[in-house]
Coordinates of C-alpha atoms in Angstrom, one line a residue:
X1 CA -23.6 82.2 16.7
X2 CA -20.8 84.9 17.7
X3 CA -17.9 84.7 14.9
X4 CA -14.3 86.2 15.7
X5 CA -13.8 88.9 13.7
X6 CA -17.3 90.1 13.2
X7 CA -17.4 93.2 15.2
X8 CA -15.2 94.7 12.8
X9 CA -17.1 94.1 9.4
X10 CA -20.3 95.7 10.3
X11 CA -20.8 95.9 6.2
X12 CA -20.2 92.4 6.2
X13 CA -23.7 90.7 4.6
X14 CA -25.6 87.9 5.9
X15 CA -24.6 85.6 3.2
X16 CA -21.1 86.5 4.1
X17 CA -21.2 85.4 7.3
X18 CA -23.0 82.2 6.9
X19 CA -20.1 80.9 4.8
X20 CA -17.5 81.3 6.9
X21 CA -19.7 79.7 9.1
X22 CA -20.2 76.7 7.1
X23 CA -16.7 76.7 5.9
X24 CA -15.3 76.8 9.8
X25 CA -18.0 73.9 10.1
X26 CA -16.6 72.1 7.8
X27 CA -12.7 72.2 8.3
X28 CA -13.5 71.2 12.0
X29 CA -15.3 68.0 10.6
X30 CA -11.9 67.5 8.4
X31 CA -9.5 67.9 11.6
X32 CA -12.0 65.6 13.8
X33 CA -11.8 63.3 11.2
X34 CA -8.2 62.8 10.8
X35 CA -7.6 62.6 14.2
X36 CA -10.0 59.9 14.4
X37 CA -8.6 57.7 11.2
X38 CA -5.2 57.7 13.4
X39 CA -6.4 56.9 16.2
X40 CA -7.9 54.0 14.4
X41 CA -4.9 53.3 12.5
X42 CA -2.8 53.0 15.5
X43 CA -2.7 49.4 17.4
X44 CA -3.5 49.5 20.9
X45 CA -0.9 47.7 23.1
X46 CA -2.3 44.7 23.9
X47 CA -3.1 43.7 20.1
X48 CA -0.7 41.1 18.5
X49 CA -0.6 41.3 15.0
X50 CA 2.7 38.7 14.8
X51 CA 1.6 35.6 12.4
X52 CA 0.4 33.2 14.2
X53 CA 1.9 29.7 14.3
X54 CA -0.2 27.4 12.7
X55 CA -0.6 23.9 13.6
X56 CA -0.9 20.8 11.6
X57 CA -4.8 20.6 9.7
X58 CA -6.7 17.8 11.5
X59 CA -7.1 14.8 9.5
X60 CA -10.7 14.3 8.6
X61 CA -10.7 10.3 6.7
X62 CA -14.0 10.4 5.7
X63 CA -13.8 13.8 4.3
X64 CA -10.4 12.7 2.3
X65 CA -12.4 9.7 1.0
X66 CA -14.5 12.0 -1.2
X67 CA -11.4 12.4 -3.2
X68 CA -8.8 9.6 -2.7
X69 CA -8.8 5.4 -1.5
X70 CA -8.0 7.1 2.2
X71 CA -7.2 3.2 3.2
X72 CA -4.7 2.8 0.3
X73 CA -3.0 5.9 1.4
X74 CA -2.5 4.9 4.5
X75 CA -1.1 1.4 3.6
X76 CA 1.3 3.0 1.6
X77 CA 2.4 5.6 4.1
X78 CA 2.7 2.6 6.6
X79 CA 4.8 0.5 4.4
X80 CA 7.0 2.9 4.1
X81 CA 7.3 3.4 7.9
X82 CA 7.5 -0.5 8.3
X83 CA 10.5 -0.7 6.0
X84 CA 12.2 2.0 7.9
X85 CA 11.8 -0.2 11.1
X86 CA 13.0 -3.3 9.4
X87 CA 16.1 -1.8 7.7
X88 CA 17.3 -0.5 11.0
X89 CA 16.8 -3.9 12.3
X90 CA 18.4 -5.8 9.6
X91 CA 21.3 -3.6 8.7
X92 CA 22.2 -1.0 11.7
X93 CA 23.6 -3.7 14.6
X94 CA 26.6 -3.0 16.4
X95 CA 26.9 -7.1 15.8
X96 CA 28.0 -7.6 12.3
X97 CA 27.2 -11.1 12.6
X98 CA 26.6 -13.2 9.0
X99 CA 22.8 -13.3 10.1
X100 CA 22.5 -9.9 9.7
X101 CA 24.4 -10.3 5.6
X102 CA 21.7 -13.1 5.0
X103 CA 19.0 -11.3 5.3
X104 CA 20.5 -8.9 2.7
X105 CA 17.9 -7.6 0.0
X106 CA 19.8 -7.7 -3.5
X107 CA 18.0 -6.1 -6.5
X108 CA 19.3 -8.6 -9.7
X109 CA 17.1 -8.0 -13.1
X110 CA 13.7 -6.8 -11.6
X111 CA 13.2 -9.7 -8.7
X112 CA 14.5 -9.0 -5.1
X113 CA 16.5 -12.4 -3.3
X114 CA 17.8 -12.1 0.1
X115 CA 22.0 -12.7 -0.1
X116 CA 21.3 -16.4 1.3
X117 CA 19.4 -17.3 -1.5
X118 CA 22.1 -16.9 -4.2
X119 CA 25.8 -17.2 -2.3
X120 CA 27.5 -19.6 0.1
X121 CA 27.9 -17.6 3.1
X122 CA 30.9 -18.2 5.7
X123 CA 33.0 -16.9 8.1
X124 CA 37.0 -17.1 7.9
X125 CA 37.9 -16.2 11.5
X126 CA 35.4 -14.5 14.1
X127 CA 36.8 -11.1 12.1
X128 CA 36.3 -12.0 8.1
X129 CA 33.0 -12.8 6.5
X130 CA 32.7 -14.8 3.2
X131 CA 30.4 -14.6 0.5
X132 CA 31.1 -17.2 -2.0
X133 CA 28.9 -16.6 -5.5
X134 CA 30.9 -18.9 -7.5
X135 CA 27.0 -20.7 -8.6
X136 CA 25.7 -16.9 -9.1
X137 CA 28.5 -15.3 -10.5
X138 CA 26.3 -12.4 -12.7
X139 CA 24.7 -10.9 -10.0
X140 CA 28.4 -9.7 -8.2
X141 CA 28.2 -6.5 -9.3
X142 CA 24.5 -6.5 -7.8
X143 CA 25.8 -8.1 -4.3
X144 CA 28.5 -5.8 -4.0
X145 CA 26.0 -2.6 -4.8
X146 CA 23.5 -4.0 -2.3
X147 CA 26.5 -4.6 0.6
X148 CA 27.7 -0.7 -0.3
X149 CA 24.0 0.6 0.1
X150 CA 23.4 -1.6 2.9
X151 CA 24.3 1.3 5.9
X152 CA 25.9 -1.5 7.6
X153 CA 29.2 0.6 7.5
X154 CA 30.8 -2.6 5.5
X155 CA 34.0 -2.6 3.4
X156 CA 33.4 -5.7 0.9
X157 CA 36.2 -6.6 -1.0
X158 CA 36.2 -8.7 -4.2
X159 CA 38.0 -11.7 -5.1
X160 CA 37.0 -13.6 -8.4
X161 CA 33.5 -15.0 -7.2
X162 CA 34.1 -14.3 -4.0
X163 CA 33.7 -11.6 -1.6
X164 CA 35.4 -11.4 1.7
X165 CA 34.0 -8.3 4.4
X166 CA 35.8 -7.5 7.8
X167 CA 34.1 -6.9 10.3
X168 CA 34.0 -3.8 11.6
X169 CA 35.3 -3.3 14.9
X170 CA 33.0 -1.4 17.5
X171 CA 34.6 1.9 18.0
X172 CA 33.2 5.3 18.7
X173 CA 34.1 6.3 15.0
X174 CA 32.1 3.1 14.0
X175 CA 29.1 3.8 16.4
X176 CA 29.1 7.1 14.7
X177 CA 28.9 5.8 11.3
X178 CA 26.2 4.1 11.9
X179 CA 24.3 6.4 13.3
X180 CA 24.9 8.5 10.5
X181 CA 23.7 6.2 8.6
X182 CA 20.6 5.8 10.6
X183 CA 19.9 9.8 9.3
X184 CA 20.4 8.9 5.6
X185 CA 17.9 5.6 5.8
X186 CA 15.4 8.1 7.6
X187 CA 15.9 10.5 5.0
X188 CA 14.9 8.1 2.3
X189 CA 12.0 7.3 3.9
X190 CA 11.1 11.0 4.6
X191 CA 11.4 11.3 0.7
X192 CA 9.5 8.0 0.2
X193 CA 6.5 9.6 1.5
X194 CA 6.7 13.0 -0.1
X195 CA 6.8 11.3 -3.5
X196 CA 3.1 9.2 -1.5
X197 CA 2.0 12.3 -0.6
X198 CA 2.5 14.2 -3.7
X199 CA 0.9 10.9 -5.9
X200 CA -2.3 11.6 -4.0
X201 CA -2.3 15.3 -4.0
X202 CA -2.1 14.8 -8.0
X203 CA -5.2 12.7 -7.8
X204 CA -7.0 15.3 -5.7
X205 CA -5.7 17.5 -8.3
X206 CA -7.3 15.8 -11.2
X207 CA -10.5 16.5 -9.7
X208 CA -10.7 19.8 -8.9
X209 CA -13.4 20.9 -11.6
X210 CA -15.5 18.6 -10.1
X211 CA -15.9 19.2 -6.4
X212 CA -15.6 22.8 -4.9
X213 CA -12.2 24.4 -4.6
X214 CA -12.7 24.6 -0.9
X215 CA -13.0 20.8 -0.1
X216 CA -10.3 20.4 -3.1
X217 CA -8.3 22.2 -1.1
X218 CA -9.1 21.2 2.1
X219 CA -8.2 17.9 1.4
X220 CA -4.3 18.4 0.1
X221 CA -3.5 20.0 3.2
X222 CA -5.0 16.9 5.0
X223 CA -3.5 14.3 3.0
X224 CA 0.0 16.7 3.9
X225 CA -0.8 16.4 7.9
X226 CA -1.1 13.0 7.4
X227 CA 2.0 12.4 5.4
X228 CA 4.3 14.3 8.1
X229 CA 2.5 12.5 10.7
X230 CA 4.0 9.4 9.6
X231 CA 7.4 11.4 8.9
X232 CA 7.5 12.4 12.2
X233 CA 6.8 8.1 13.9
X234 CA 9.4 8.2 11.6
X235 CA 11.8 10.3 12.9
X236 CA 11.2 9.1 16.5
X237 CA 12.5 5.7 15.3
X238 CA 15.3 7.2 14.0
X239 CA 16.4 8.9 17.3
X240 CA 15.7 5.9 19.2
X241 CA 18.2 4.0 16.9
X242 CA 21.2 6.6 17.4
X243 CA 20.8 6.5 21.1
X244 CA 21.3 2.5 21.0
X245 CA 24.2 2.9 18.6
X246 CA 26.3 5.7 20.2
X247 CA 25.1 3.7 23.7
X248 CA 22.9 7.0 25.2
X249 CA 19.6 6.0 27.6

């Protein structure tokens, strides 16, 4: 092999000259090598290395009912939804009609009554409603909580054992309330099934050393997708109730 350089050592030895050979040898491999690693290191165009947007797990029941009563989760998920459905029924109306106050859930010392059941309720003039709990007077302060909470945009006003409500007039300011209103409902119910969710996840929890990490873990994302699929019936509902009360199709 001809070396630069050579011609003008003709004392040079043969050992000599073999290690500059190997030593040219090997600082080619280096360069060759480098160049390649970059090359390497360097995305071509068309890759995408952006995170990708992952969808929701799919929902495998039977898989879930290794860990958790997948039946029982899903009734309580549903109640939830159901209550949603009926609240918005009961107490978002732009008709503010006493039917609607009867059907009123008040909490009074750990049992639930519907206002009907413990007051005299009337109307003074197609604008003023009446509750009259003169044979119920302890649970006011309950009645009047339960009217407040009711997201029926009400004003109750006390009077003794009685409690007189105008009825709001249907304005655009009123339309909005309710819809508003329709948000914060929705909002319990998203919470309502976060706290379901997370009660199961703790039982999957509680069970980790027993089964493999992989289905442990497999299964609280599952019982998640199926939590925020019911959040999300949920939140359809609640957009279907704020076009009917600020009158969009």
């Amino acid at each position: 092999m001809y070396i630069p350089g050579m011609e003008f050592c003709p004392k040079m030895s043969c050992w000599t000259a073999r290690t500059v050979l190997l030593v040219t040898f090997v600082v080619l491999l280096i360069h060759q090598g480098s160049q390649h690693s970059v090359a390497s290191a360097s995305p071509t165009p068309f890759e995408d290395y952006s995170e990708e947007k992952k969808g929701p797990v799919p929902v495998n029941e039977s898989e879930i009912g290794e860990l958790v009563n997948v039946s029982r989760l899903k009734e309580d998920l549903q109640k939830g939804l159901d209550q949603l459905k009926n609240d918005y029924m009961k107490h978002l109306s732009l008709r503010s009609a006493s039917g609607s106050i009867e059907n009123l859930q008040v909490d009074f010392e750990g049992e639930t009554y519907t206002l009907q059941e413990i007051a005299q309720i009337g109307r003074k003039g197609p604008q003023l409603i009446v509750v009259n709990l003169s044979s119920f007077p302890t649970v006011m302060k309950d009645v009047l909580k339960a009217l407040n909470d009711s997201g029926m945009g009400l004003n109750p006003q006390q009077d003794g054992t009685t409690i007189f409500i105008p009825v709001p007039k249907v304005t655009k300011e009123y339309r909005e309330s309710l819809a508003k209103n329709a948000k914060t409902l929705f909002q319990k119910f998203k919470d309502h099934s976060r706290d379901i969710q997370n009660k199961y996840i703790r039982e999957v929890k509680k069970k980790e050393k027993e089964v493999s990490s992989d289905l442990a873990h497999s299964v609280q994302q599952q019982i998640h997708s199926m939590a925020e699929l019911y959040v999300s019936e949920g939140e359809k509902v609640m957009i279907t109730k704020q076009n009917e009360l600020l009158g969009k199709d």
